[in-house]
PDB file of C-alpha atoms in Angstrom:
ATOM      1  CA  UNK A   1      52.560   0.432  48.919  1.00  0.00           C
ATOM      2  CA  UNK A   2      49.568   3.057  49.183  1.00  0.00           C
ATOM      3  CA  UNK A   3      49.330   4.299  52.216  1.00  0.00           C
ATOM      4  CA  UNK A   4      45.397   5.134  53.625  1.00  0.00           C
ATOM      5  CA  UNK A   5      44.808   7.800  55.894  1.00  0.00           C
ATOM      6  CA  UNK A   6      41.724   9.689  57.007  1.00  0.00           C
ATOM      7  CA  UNK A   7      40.383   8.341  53.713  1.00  0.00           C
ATOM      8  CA  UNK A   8      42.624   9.270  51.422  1.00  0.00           C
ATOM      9  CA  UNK A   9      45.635   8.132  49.726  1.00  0.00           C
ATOM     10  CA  UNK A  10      48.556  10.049  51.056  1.00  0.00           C
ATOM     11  CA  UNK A  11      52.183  10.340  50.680  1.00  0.00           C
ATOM     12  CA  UNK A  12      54.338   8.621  53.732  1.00  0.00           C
ATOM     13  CA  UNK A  13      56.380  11.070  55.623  1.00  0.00           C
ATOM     14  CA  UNK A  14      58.133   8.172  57.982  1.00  0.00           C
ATOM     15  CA  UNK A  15      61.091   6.661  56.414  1.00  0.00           C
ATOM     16  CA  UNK A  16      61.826   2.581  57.784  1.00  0.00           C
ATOM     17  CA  UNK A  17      65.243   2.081  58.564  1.00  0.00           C
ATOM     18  CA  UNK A  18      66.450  -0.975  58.405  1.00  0.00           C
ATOM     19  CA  UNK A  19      68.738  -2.137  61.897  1.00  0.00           C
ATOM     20  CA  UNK A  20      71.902  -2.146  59.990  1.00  0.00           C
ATOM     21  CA  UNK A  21      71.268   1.510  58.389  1.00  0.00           C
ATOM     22  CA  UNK A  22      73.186   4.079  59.872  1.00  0.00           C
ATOM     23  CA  UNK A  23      70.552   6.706  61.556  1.00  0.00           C
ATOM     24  CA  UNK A  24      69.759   9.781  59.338  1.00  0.00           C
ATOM     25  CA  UNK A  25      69.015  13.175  60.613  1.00  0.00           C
ATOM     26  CA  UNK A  26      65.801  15.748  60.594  1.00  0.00           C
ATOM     27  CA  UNK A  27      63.374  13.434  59.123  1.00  0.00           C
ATOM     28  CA  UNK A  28      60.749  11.309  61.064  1.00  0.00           C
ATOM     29  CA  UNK A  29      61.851   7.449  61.123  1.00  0.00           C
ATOM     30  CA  UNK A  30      60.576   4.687  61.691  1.00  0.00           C
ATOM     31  CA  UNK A  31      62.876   1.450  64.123  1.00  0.00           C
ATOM     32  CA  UNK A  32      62.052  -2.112  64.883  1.00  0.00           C
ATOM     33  CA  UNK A  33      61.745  -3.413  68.276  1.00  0.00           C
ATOM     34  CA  UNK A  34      65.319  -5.091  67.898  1.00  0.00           C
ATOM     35  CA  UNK A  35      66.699  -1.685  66.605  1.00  0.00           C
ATOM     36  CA  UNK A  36      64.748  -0.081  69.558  1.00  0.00           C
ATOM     37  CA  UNK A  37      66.369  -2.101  72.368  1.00  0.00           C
ATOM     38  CA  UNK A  38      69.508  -1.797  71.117  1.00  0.00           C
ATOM     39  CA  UNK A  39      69.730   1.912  70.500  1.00  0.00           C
ATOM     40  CA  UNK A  40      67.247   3.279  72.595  1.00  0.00           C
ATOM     41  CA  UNK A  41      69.234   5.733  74.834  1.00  0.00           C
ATOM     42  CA  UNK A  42      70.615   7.378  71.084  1.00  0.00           C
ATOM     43  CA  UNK A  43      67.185   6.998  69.822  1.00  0.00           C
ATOM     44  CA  UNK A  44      65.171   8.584  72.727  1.00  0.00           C
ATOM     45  CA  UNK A  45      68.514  11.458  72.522  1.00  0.00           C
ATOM     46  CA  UNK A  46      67.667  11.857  68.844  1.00  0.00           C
ATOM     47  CA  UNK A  47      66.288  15.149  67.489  1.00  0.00           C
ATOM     48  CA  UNK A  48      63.504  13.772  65.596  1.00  0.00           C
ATOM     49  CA  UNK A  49      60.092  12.251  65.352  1.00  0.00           C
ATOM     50  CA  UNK A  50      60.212   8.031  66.010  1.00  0.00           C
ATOM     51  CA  UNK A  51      58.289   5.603  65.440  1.00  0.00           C
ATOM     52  CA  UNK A  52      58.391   1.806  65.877  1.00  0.00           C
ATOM     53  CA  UNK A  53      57.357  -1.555  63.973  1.00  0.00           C
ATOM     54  CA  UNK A  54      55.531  -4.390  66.489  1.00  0.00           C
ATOM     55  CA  UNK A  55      55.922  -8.069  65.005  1.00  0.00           C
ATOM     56  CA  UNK A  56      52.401  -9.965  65.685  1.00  0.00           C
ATOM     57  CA  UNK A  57      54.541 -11.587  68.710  1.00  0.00           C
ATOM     58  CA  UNK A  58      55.808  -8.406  69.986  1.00  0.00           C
ATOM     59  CA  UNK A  59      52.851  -6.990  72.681  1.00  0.00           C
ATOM     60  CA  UNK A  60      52.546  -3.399  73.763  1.00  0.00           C
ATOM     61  CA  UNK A  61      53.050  -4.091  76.929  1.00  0.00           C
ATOM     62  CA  UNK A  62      57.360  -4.492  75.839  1.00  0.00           C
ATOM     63  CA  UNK A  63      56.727  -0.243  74.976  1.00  0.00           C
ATOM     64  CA  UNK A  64      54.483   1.103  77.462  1.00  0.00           C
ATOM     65  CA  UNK A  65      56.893   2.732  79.071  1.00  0.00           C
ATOM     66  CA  UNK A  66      58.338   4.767  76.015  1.00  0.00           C
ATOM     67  CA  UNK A  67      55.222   5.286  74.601  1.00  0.00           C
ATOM     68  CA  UNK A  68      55.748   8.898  75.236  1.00  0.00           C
ATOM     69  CA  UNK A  69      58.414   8.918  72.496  1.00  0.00           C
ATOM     70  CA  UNK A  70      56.362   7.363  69.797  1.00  0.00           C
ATOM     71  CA  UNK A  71      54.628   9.629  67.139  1.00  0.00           C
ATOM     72  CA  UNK A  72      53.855   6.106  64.839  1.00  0.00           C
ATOM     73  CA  UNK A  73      52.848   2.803  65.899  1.00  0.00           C
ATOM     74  CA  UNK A  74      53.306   0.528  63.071  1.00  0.00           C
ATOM     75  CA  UNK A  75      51.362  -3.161  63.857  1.00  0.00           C
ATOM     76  CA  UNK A  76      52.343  -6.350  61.569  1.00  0.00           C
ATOM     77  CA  UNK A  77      49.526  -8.176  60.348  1.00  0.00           C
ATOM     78  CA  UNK A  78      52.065 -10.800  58.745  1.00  0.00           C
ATOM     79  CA  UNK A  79      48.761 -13.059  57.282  1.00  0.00           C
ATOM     80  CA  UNK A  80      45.438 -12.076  57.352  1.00  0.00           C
ATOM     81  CA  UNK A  81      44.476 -14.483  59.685  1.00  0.00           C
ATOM     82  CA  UNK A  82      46.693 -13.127  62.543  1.00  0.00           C
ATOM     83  CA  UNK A  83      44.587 -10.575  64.507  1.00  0.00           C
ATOM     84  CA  UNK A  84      46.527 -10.262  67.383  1.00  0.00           C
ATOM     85  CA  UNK A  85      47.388  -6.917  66.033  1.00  0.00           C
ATOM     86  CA  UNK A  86      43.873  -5.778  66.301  1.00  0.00           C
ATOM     87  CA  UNK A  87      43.755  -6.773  70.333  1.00  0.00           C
ATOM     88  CA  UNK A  88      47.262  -4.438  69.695  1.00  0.00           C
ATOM     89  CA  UNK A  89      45.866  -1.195  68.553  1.00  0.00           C
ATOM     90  CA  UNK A  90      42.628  -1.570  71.058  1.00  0.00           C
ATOM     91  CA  UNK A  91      45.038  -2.017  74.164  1.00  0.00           C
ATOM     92  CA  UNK A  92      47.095   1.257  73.094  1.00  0.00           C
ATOM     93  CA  UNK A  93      44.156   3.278  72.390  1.00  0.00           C
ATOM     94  CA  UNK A  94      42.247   1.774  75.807  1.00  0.00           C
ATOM     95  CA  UNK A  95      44.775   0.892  78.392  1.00  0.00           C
ATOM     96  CA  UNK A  96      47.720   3.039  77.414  1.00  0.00           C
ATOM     97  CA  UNK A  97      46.042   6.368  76.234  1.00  0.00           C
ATOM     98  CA  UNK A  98      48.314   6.104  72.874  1.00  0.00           C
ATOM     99  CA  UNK A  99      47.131   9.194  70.706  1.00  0.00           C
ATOM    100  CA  UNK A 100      49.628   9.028  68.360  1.00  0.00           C
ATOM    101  CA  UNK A 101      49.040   7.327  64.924  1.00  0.00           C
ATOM    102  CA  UNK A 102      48.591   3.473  64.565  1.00  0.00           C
ATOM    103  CA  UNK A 103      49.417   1.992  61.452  1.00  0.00           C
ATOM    104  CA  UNK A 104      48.800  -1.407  60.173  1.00  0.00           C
ATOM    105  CA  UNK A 105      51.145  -3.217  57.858  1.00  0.00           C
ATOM    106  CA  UNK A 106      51.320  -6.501  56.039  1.00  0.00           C
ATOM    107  CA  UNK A 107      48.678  -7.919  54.953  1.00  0.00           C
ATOM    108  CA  UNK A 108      46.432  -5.503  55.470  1.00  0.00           C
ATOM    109  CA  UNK A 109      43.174  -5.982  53.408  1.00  0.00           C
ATOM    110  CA  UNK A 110      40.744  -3.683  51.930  1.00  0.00           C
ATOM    111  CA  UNK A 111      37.543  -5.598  53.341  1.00  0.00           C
ATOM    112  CA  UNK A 112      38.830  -5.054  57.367  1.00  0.00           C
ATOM    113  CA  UNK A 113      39.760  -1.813  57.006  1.00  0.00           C
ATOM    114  CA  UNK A 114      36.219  -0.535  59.365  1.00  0.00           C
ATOM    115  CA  UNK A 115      37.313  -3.392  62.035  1.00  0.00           C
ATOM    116  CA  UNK A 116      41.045  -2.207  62.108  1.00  0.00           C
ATOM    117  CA  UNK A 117      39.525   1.621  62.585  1.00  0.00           C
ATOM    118  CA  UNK A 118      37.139   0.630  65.196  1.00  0.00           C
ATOM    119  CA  UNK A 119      40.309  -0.751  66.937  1.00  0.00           C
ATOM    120  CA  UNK A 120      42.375   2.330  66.809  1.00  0.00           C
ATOM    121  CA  UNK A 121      43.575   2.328  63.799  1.00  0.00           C
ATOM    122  CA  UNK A 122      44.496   5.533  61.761  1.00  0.00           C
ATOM    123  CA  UNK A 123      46.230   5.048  59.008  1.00  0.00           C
ATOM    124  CA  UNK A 124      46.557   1.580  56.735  1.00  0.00           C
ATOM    125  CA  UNK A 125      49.656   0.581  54.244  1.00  0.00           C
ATOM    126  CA  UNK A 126      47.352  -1.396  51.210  1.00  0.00           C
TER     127      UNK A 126
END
């Protein structure tokens, strides 16, 4: 996958791990919600930049209160005609003051890529 940001096509730093991977060390990764609950007090412990993966089903509101921890955002557009993501990345920006980077994933396409940035959106995985 290409990954857009700030207009350009750049190289991903975040690494997804997977909830049955162990947890590796000094680089910035990237949990699921399930992973999240599960392992949160040795994630939030963890020397480390996280981020997190939101399902279309999962809100923001089930994060708000570790936003703090969160360097990525990653928001699941799993067809193209699911945009709850894009209600998603406006409530972070708006209500929760997120300033870290939103991503969106999935199906992400080319032609909504100036709606998903007027929403909060940063970066985009094509």
């Amino acid at each position: 996958m290409a990954l857009l940001k700030r207009d350009r096509i750049v190289d991903d730093p975040w690494t997804i791990i997977e909830d049955d991977q162990s947890l590796p060390s000094g680089i910035p990764i990237v949990v699921g919600y399930d992973r999240w609950m599960r392992d949160r007090e040795d994630l939030r412990s963890r020397n480390g930049e996280i981020g997190i993966v939101l399902a279309s089903d999962q809100p923001p509101e089930l994060i708000a209160d570790d936003l703090d921890r969160f360097g990525l955002i990653c928001l699941d557009f799993p067809k193209f005609t699911d945009g709850r993501a894009y209600s998603y990345a406006r409530l972070l920006r708006a209500r929760y003051d997120f300033t870290g980077e939103i991503r969106a994933i999935g199906a992400v396409l080319r032609d909504q890529l100036l709606y998903m940035h007027r929403c909060g959106f940063d970066s985009f995985e094509i």
